[in-house]
mmCIF file of C-alpha atoms in Angstrom:
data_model
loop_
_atom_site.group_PDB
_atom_site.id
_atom_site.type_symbol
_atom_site.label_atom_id
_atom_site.label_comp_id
_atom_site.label_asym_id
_atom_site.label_seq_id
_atom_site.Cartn_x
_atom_site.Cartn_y
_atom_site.Cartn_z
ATOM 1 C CA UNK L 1 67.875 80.978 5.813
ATOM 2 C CA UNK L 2 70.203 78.884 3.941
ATOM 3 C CA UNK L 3 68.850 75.382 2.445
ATOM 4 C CA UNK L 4 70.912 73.027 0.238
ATOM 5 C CA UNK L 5 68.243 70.669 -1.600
ATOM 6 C CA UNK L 6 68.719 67.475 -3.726
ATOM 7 C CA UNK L 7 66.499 66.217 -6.465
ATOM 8 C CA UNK L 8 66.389 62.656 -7.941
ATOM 9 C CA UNK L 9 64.864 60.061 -9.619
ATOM 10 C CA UNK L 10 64.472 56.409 -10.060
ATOM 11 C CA UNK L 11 63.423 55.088 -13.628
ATOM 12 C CA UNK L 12 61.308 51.396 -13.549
ATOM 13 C CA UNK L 13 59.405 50.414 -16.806
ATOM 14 C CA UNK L 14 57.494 48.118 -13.681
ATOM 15 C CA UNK L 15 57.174 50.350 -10.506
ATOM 16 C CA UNK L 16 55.027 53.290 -10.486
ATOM 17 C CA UNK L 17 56.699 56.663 -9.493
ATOM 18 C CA UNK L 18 54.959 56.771 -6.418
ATOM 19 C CA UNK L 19 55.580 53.509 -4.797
ATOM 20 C CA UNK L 20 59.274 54.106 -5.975
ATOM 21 C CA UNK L 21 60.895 53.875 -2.372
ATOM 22 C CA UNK L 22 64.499 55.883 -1.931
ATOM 23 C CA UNK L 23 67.575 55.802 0.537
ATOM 24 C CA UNK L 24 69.449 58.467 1.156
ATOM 25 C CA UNK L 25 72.339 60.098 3.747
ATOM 26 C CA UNK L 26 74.163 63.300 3.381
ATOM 27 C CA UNK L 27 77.619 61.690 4.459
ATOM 28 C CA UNK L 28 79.336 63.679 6.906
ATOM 29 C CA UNK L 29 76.012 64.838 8.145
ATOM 30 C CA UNK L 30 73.193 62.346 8.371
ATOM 31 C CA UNK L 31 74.364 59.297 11.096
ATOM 32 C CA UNK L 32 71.903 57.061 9.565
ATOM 33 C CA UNK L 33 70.087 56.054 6.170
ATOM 34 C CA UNK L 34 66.872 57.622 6.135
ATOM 35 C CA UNK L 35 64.073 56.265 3.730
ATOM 36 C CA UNK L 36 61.466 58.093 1.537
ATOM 37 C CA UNK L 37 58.918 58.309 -1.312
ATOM 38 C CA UNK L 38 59.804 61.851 -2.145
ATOM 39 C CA UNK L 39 61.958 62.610 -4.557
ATOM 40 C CA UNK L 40 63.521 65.594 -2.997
ATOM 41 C CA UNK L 41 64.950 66.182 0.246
ATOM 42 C CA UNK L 42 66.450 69.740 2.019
ATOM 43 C CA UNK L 43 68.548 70.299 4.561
ATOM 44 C CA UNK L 44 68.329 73.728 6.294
ATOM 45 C CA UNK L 45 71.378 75.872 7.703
ATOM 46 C CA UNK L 46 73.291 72.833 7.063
ATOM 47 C CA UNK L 47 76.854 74.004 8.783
ATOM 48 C CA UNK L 48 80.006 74.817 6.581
ATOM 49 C CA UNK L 49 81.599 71.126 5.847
ATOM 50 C CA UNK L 50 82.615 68.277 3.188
ATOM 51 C CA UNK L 51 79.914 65.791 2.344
ATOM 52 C CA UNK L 52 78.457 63.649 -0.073
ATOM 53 C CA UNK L 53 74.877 63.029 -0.755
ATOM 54 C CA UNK L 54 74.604 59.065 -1.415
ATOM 55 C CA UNK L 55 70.957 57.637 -2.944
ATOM 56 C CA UNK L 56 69.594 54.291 -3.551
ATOM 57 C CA UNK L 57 66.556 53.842 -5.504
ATOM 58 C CA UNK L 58 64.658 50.475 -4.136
ATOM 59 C CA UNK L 59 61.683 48.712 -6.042
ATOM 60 C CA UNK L 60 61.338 46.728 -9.365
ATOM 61 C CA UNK L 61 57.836 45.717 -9.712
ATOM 62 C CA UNK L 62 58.747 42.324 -7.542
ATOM 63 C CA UNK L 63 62.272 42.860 -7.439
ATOM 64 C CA UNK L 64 64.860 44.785 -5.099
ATOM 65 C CA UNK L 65 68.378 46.127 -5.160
ATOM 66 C CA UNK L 66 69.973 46.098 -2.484
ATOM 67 C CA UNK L 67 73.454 48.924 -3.009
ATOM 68 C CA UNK L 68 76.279 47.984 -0.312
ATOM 69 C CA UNK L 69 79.253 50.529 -0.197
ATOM 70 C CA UNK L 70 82.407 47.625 -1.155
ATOM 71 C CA UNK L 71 82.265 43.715 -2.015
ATOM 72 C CA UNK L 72 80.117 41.436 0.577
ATOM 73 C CA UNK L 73 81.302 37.929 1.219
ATOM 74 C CA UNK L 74 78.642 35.530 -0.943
ATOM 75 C CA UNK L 75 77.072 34.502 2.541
ATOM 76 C CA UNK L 76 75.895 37.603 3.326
ATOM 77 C CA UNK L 77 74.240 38.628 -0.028
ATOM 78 C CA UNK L 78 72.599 35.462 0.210
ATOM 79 C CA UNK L 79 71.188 35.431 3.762
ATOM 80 C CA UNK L 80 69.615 38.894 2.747
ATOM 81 C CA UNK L 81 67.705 37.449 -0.540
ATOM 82 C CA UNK L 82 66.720 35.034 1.740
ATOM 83 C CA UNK L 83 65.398 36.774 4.287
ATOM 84 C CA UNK L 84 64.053 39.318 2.587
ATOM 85 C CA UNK L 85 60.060 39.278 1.585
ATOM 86 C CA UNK L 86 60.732 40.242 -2.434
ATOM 87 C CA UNK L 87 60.818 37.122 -4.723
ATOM 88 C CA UNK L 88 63.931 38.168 -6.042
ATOM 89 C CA UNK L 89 66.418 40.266 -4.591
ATOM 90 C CA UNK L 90 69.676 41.167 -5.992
ATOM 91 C CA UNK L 91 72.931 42.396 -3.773
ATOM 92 C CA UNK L 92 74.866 44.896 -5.733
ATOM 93 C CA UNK L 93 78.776 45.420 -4.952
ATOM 94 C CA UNK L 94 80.327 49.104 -4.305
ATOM 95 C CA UNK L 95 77.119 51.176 -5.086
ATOM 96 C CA UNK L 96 77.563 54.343 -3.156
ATOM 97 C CA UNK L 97 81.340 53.963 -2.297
ATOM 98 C CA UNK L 98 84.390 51.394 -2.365
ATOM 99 C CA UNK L 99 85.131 50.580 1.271
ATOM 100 C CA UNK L 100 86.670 47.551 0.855
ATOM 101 C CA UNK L 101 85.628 43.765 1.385
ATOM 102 C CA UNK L 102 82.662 42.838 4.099
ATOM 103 C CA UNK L 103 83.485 39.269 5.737
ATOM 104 C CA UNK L 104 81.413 37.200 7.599
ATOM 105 C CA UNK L 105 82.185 37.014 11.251
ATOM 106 C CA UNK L 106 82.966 33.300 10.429
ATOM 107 C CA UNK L 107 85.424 34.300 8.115
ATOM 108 C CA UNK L 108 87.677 36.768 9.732
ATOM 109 C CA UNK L 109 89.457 34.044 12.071
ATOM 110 C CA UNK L 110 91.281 32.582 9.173
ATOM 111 C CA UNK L 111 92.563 35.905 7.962
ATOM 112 C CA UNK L 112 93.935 36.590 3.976
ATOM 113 C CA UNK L 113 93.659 39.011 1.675
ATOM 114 C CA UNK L 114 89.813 40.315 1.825
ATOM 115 C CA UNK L 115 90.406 40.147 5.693
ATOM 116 C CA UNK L 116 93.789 41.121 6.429
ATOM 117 C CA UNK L 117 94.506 43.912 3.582
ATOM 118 C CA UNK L 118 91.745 45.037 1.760
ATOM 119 C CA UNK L 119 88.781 44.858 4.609
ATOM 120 C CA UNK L 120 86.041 47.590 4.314
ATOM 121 C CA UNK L 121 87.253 50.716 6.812
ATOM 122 C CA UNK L 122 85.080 53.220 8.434
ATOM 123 C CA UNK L 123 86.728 56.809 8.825
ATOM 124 C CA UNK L 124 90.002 54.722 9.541
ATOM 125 C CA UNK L 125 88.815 51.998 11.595
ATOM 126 C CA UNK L 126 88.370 48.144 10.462
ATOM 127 C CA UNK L 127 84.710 47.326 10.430
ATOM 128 C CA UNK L 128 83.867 44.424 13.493
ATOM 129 C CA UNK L 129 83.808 41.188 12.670
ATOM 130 C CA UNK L 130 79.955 41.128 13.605
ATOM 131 C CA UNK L 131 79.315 43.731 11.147
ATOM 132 C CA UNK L 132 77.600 40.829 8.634
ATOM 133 C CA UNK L 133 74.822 40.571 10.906
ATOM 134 C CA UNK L 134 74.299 44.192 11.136
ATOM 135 C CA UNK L 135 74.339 44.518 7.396
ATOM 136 C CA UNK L 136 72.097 41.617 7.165
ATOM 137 C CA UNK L 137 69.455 43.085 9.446
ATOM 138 C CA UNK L 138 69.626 46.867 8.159
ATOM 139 C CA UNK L 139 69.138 45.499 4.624
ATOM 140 C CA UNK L 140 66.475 43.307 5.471
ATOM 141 C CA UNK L 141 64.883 46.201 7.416
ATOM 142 C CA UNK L 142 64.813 48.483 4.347
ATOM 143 C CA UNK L 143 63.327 45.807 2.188
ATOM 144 C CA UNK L 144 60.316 44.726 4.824
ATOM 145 C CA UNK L 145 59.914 48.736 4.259
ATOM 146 C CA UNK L 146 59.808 49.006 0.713
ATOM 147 C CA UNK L 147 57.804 45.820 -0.017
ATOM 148 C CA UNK L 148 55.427 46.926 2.632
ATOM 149 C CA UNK L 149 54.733 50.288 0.298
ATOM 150 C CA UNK L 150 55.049 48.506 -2.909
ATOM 151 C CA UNK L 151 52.045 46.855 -2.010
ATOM 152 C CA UNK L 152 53.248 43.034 -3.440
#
C-alpha cells in the first residue's frame, strides 16, 4: 500500500498542544479544508499527480489567525473579527498562496486595479463577485470550531 504522510506543528507560548486546532488541504487533491487536532495526517494510494500540502495552525490562547490565500479588501477582514466569537482575531494576507486581491461584491461594480487586473483567480477563472460572503462565512465557520475546542 502506498501512503504519503505529513507531520506538523504549531508553536503557542499560550495554547496547549492539544487544543492547538489545524487546517489543512492537499491541493490538487482535497476539494475542501478539512480541520483537526492531530498533528499528522496520511493519505493512502494517493494517485500519481502535482500537489501541495497547505496548513494553518489556528489558536492563541484568546486569539485567532485567520491565513487567506492573496490580499482581502479591509471590509471583509473586518466583518470576520467581527463575527467571529475570539476577542481578537487577526486576518493575515497571502498565507498559503498569492491569488491575487479578494473584493467585496460592493466593490467590483466600480472596477480598477485590485478588480480589473490583479483579482484573485481560481485554476484560471476570476473568483465571483459574491465570493466575500463565502469567505466571510467559511472563516467564521472555522473559528466557531476552534473556539469551541479551545474551550474560551
Amino acid at each position: 500500500q502506498k501512503l504519503l504522510g505529513f507531520e506538523f506543528q504549531g508553536l503557542s507560548f499560550k495554547t496547549r498542544p492539544d487544543a492547538m486546532i489545524y487546517r489543512y488541504r492537499l491541493n490538487g487533491y482535497d476539494q475542501d479544508w478539512k480541520t483537526t487536532h492531530e498533528r499528522r495526517v496520511e493519505y493512502p494510494d494517493l494517485p500519481w499527480g502535482s500537489y501541495t500540502f497547505e496548513v494553518q495552525a489556528v489558536a492563541l490562547n484568546d486569539t485567532a489567525l485567520v491565513g487567506m490565500p492573496g490580499e482581502i479588501f479591509v471590509e471583509i477582514g473586518m466583518e470576520i473579527e467581527r463575527r467571529s466569537p475570539f476577542p481578537r482575531t487577526l486576518t493575515v494576507a497571502y498565507a498559503n498562496g498569492a491569488l491575487g486581491y479578494f473584493p467585496t461584491a460592493k466593490e467590483v461594480p466600480f472596477g480598477g486595479y485590485e478588480i480589473g487586473v490583479v483579482r484573485a483567480r481560481h485554476q484560471g477563472r476570476v473568483i465571483r463577485p459574491e465570493a466575500d460572503e463565502t469567505i466571510i462565512a467559511g472563516a467564521v465557520e472555522v473559528l466557531k470550531k476552534a473556539h469551541e475546542k479551545v474551550g474560551l
